[in-house]
Tab-separated table of C-alpha atoms and ligand atoms in Angstrom:
chain	number	residue	atom	x	y	z
A	1	MET	CA	29.173	-4.338	-4.139
A	2	SER	CA	27.510	-1.212	-2.745
A	3	ASN	CA	26.439	-1.066	0.878
A	4	GLN	CA	22.886	-2.130	1.544
A	5	ILE	CA	20.612	0.541	2.983
A	6	LYS	CA	17.877	-0.861	5.193
A	7	LEU	CA	14.656	1.113	5.356
A	8	TYR	CA	11.806	0.182	7.653
A	9	LEU	CA	8.238	0.077	6.344
A	10	ALA	CA	5.873	1.129	9.139
A	11	THR	CA	3.201	-1.486	8.634
A	12	SER	CA	1.705	-4.542	10.238
A	13	ASN	CA	0.946	-5.931	6.766
A	14	LYS	CA	3.807	-8.101	5.479
A	15	ASN	CA	2.264	-8.178	1.980
A	16	LYS	CA	3.152	-4.511	1.669
A	17	VAL	CA	6.784	-5.198	2.667
A	18	ARG	CA	7.001	-7.968	0.052
A	19	GLU	CA	5.444	-5.825	-2.687
A	20	VAL	CA	7.566	-2.749	-1.994
A	21	ASN	CA	10.713	-4.918	-2.180
A	22	GLU	CA	9.482	-6.427	-5.468
A	23	ILE	CA	8.700	-2.933	-6.815
A	24	LEU	CA	12.158	-1.603	-5.916
A	25	ALA	CA	13.778	-4.659	-7.529
A	26	GLN	CA	12.196	-3.561	-10.830
A	27	ILE	CA	13.602	-0.003	-10.683
A	28	ASP	CA	16.957	0.297	-12.548
A	29	TYR	CA	18.505	3.083	-10.499
A	30	ILE	CA	17.873	1.344	-7.186
A	31	ASN	CA	20.124	-1.526	-6.303
A	32	ASN	CA	21.038	-1.164	-2.674
A	33	ILE	CA	17.836	-0.573	-0.727
A	34	GLN	CA	16.205	-3.288	1.281
A	35	ILE	CA	12.804	-2.812	2.870
A	36	GLN	CA	12.444	-4.301	6.324
A	37	TYR	CA	9.403	-5.098	8.419
A	38	ILE	CA	9.175	-2.482	11.205
A	39	PHE	CA	8.363	-5.067	13.852
A	40	ASP	CA	11.793	-6.662	13.305
A	41	GLU	CA	13.165	-3.440	14.823
A	42	ILE	CA	10.641	-2.773	17.592
A	43	GLU	CA	9.746	-6.341	18.489
A	44	ASN	CA	9.099	-5.813	22.154
A	45	GLN	CA	7.250	-2.539	22.070
A	46	GLU	CA	3.537	-2.274	21.907
A	47	VAL	CA	2.567	0.360	19.376
A	48	ARG	CA	-0.968	1.628	19.054
A	49	ILE	CA	-1.504	3.776	16.014
A	50	ILE	CA	-4.794	5.576	15.670
A	51	GLU	CA	-5.484	5.905	11.959
A	52	ASN	CA	-8.055	8.648	12.267
A	53	GLY	CA	-7.049	10.709	9.239
A	54	GLU	CA	-9.550	11.645	6.572
A	55	SER	CA	-7.387	10.704	3.598
A	56	PHE	CA	-4.806	8.145	2.499
A	57	ILE	CA	-2.068	10.772	2.778
A	58	GLU	CA	-3.108	11.750	6.294
A	59	ASN	CA	-3.150	8.146	7.525
A	60	SER	CA	0.126	7.395	5.790
A	61	VAL	CA	1.760	10.376	7.501
A	62	ILE	CA	0.288	9.331	10.877
A	63	LYS	CA	1.935	5.899	10.514
A	64	ALA	CA	5.311	7.193	9.324
A	65	TRP	CA	5.414	9.905	11.985
A	66	SER	CA	4.391	7.589	14.842
A	67	TYR	CA	6.918	4.866	14.014
A	68	GLY	CA	9.668	7.298	12.954
A	69	LYS	CA	9.529	8.884	16.422
A	70	ILE	CA	9.982	5.457	17.991
A	71	ILE	CA	12.843	4.097	15.906
A	72	LYS	CA	14.541	7.476	15.336
A	73	LYS	CA	15.619	6.399	11.853
A	74	PRO	CA	14.183	7.158	8.426
A	75	VAL	CA	10.948	5.273	7.929
A	76	LEU	CA	8.489	4.529	5.104
A	77	SER	CA	4.752	3.946	5.286
A	78	ASP	CA	1.896	2.969	2.990
A	79	ASP	CA	-1.767	3.749	3.413
A	80	SER	CA	-3.917	2.254	0.724
A	81	GLY	CA	-7.352	0.967	-0.134
A	82	LEU	CA	-10.025	0.155	-2.663
A	83	SER	CA	-12.639	2.794	-3.510
A	84	ILE	CA	-15.810	1.937	-5.419
A	85	LEU	CA	-17.356	4.878	-7.229
A	86	CYS	CA	-21.044	3.913	-7.065
A	87	LEU	CA	-20.630	3.273	-3.319
A	88	LYS	CA	-19.270	6.808	-2.812
A	89	ASP	CA	-15.672	5.539	-2.566
A	90	PHE	CA	-16.475	2.849	0.016
A	91	PRO	CA	-14.532	1.106	1.605
A	92	GLY	CA	-11.710	3.563	0.750
A	93	ILE	CA	-9.590	4.537	3.737
A	94	ASN	CA	-11.486	1.918	5.758
A	95	SER	CA	-10.564	-0.972	3.447
A	96	SER	CA	-8.798	-2.992	6.135
A	97	ARG	CA	-11.347	-2.099	8.841
A	98	PHE	CA	-14.422	-3.140	6.782
A	99	LEU	CA	-15.712	-6.431	8.363
A	100	GLU	CA	-12.465	-6.298	10.302
A	101	ASP	CA	-12.269	-9.778	11.758
A	102	GLU	CA	-13.626	-11.565	8.701
A	103	PRO	CA	-11.432	-13.224	6.057
A	104	TYR	CA	-11.027	-11.424	2.699
A	105	GLU	CA	-13.232	-14.038	1.018
A	106	LYS	CA	-16.150	-12.768	3.175
A	107	LYS	CA	-15.323	-9.092	2.616
A	108	MET	CA	-15.181	-9.618	-1.157
A	109	GLU	CA	-18.429	-11.624	-1.172
A	110	LYS	CA	-20.086	-8.777	0.725
A	111	ILE	CA	-18.839	-6.195	-1.781
A	112	LEU	CA	-20.034	-8.314	-4.706
A	113	ALA	CA	-23.451	-8.591	-3.019
A	114	MET	CA	-23.561	-4.806	-2.561
A	115	LEU	CA	-22.910	-4.424	-6.299
A	116	GLU	CA	-25.496	-7.024	-7.368
A	117	GLY	CA	-27.270	-5.734	-10.504
A	118	GLU	CA	-25.078	-2.605	-10.591
A	119	GLU	CA	-23.778	-1.624	-14.026
A	120	ASP	CA	-21.348	1.041	-12.896
A	121	ARG	CA	-18.581	-1.099	-11.367
A	122	ARG	CA	-15.799	1.495	-11.652
A	123	ALA	CA	-13.282	1.496	-8.819
A	124	PHE	CA	-9.736	2.494	-7.998
A	125	PHE	CA	-6.967	1.436	-5.691
A	126	ALA	CA	-5.079	4.314	-4.058
A	127	CYS	CA	-1.782	4.301	-2.214
A	128	ALA	CA	-0.081	7.089	-0.287
A	129	ALA	CA	3.629	6.337	0.147
A	130	THR	CA	5.431	8.355	2.814
A	131	TYR	CA	9.069	8.885	3.805
A	132	PHE	CA	9.884	10.458	7.168
A	133	ASP	CA	13.384	11.229	8.444
A	134	ILE	CA	13.125	12.572	11.964
A	135	GLU	CA	16.789	13.648	12.173
A	136	LYS	CA	16.794	15.669	8.943
A	137	ASN	CA	13.205	16.936	9.328
A	138	ILE	CA	12.089	15.512	6.013
A	139	LEU	CA	8.535	14.397	5.380
A	140	LEU	CA	7.412	13.422	1.875
A	141	SER	CA	4.225	11.786	0.722
A	142	PHE	CA	2.981	10.861	-2.770
A	143	GLU	CA	-0.427	9.446	-3.601
A	144	GLU	CA	-1.187	7.479	-6.756
A	145	LYS	CA	-4.168	5.549	-8.085
A	146	ILE	CA	-4.956	2.778	-10.509
A	147	TYR	CA	-8.407	2.718	-12.080
A	148	GLY	CA	-10.397	-0.347	-13.060
A	149	THR	CA	-13.630	-2.189	-12.381
A	150	ILE	CA	-14.981	-4.703	-9.874
A	151	SER	CA	-15.373	-8.197	-11.354
A	152	ASN	CA	-18.578	-10.231	-11.123
A	153	GLU	CA	-16.897	-12.959	-9.111
A	154	ILE	CA	-13.793	-13.667	-7.040
A	155	ARG	CA	-10.990	-14.717	-9.422
A	156	GLY	CA	-7.361	-15.688	-8.799
A	157	THR	CA	-5.158	-16.301	-5.815
A	158	ASN	CA	-2.205	-13.985	-6.450
A	159	GLY	CA	-1.541	-10.855	-4.436
A	160	PHE	CA	-3.540	-10.094	-1.290
A	161	GLY	CA	-6.586	-8.277	0.049
A	162	TYR	CA	-9.112	-7.290	-2.621
A	163	ASP	CA	-6.887	-8.281	-5.578
A	164	PRO	CA	-9.224	-11.106	-6.741
A	165	ILE	CA	-12.115	-8.681	-7.467
A	166	PHE	CA	-10.212	-5.797	-9.095
A	167	ILE	CA	-9.727	-5.708	-12.889
A	168	PRO	CA	-7.258	-2.961	-13.843
A	169	GLU	CA	-8.106	-0.821	-16.882
A	170	GLY	CA	-6.826	-2.396	-20.116
A	171	PHE	CA	-6.919	-5.962	-18.725
A	172	LYS	CA	-9.518	-8.728	-18.620
A	173	THR	CA	-8.015	-10.443	-15.583
A	174	THR	CA	-8.132	-9.461	-11.922
A	175	PHE	CA	-5.029	-8.513	-9.942
A	176	GLY	CA	-5.524	-11.919	-8.318
A	177	GLU	CA	-4.964	-13.569	-11.713
A	178	LEU	CA	-2.216	-11.276	-13.016
A	179	LYS	CA	1.456	-12.155	-12.589
A	180	LYS	CA	3.087	-10.221	-9.766
A	181	ASP	CA	5.605	-8.557	-12.143
A	182	ILE	CA	2.712	-6.934	-13.978
A	183	LYS	CA	0.859	-5.826	-10.850
A	184	ASN	CA	4.145	-4.452	-9.508
A	185	LYS	CA	4.628	-2.298	-12.637
A	186	ILE	CA	1.149	-0.789	-12.855
A	187	SER	CA	-0.281	-0.782	-9.335
A	188	HIS	CA	-1.147	2.179	-7.115
A	189	ARG	CA	1.685	1.049	-4.807
A	190	ALA	CA	4.215	0.774	-7.653
A	191	LYS	CA	3.369	4.266	-8.923
A	192	ALA	CA	3.418	5.897	-5.480
A	193	PHE	CA	6.705	4.282	-4.379
A	194	GLU	CA	8.333	4.967	-7.774
A	195	LYS	CA	7.532	8.671	-7.373
A	196	LEU	CA	8.765	8.674	-3.793
A	197	PHE	CA	12.052	6.914	-4.601
A	198	SER	CA	12.654	8.996	-7.700
A	199	PHE	CA	12.468	12.125	-5.496
A	200	ILE	CA	14.623	10.541	-2.775
A	201	GLU	CA	17.262	9.504	-5.351
A	202	LYS	CA	17.293	12.813	-7.256
A	203	ASN	CA	17.772	14.753	-4.040
A	204	GLY	CA	20.311	12.372	-2.545
A	205	LEU	CA	18.280	12.029	0.644
A	206	LEU	CA	19.730	8.668	1.592
A	207	HIS	CA	23.375	9.706	1.211
B	1	ITT	P1	-1.014	-1.059	8.099
B	1	ITT	O1	-2.053	0.007	8.405
B	1	ITT	O2	-0.392	-1.631	9.312
B	1	ITT	O3	-0.025	-0.603	7.065
B	1	ITT	P2	-3.231	-2.363	6.770
B	1	ITT	O4	-3.350	-3.609	5.932
B	1	ITT	O5	-4.272	-2.173	7.844
B	1	ITT	O6	-1.766	-2.312	7.390
B	1	ITT	P3	-4.213	-0.014	5.408
B	1	ITT	O7	-4.888	0.602	6.580
B	1	ITT	O8	-3.434	0.857	4.467
B	1	ITT	O9	-3.186	-1.148	5.813
B	1	ITT	O10	-5.321	-0.802	4.580
B	1	ITT	C1	-5.029	-1.231	3.325
B	1	ITT	C2	-6.052	-2.261	2.905
B	1	ITT	O11	-6.483	-1.955	1.573
B	1	ITT	C3	-5.394	-3.617	2.823
B	1	ITT	O12	-5.447	-4.290	4.040
B	1	ITT	C4	-6.206	-4.267	1.717
B	1	ITT	O13	-7.420	-4.702	2.211
B	1	ITT	C5	-6.488	-3.097	0.782
B	1	ITT	N1	-5.419	-3.005	-0.219
B	1	ITT	C6	-4.459	-2.042	-0.296
B	1	ITT	N2	-3.613	-2.288	-1.311
B	1	ITT	C7	-4.045	-3.434	-1.871
B	1	ITT	C8	-3.582	-4.204	-2.948
B	1	ITT	O14	-2.487	-3.891	-3.619
B	1	ITT	N3	-4.260	-5.311	-3.250
B	1	ITT	C9	-5.371	-5.659	-2.571
B	1	ITT	N4	-5.870	-5.002	-1.535
B	1	ITT	C10	-5.202	-3.877	-1.182
């Protein structure tokens, strides 16, 4: 059996760690990478990251850079969000900060109320996936999107965040209703991390 490579994902959101592991498990050429929660490595340190970038890529790089400097090992990060076209891409890069202390049920209800009577319900999820290796001076970031529409009601309990109100193009069900294997093949996160790992693999960056 090949040696396991542990890579830390610089996030406070364990759903991202779970999904990135599930995504990698579906990629044929990857069989020895395990994604770990960054706070398993830096348990006792208080880290304050100021996500003040103006794009998903910028915020993703801020996270990877900040944590990479602390752990001094290669690190991954993910900045993502839901953008609604008729709301000028709101909540976008502020997806997790919108109604910050409220549960997702409330955030989704609020979004549905904002779209009441609106015919143009087009939206996309975006994800910027970043790899930063402080020792080798390597910084890579890929951004990908998945387009779809916002449903008329909250549907399904799979996934996390805004999944129960997002219907990906070509489907009738929300991400909250879709099986995780399907979301993990077509999602913004799947596409961004597939691009990132394909580059990492082709260039032998982990060897
Ligand atoms: P870190 O910054 O610590 O990584 P976070 O959850 O705050 O964690 P972001 O700033 O990238 O991360 O915000 C992403 C938010 O966008 C996330 O909390 C969800 O609300 C939403 N989101 C991103 N990807 C999603 C997905 O696949 N399904 C549902 N909602 C998603």
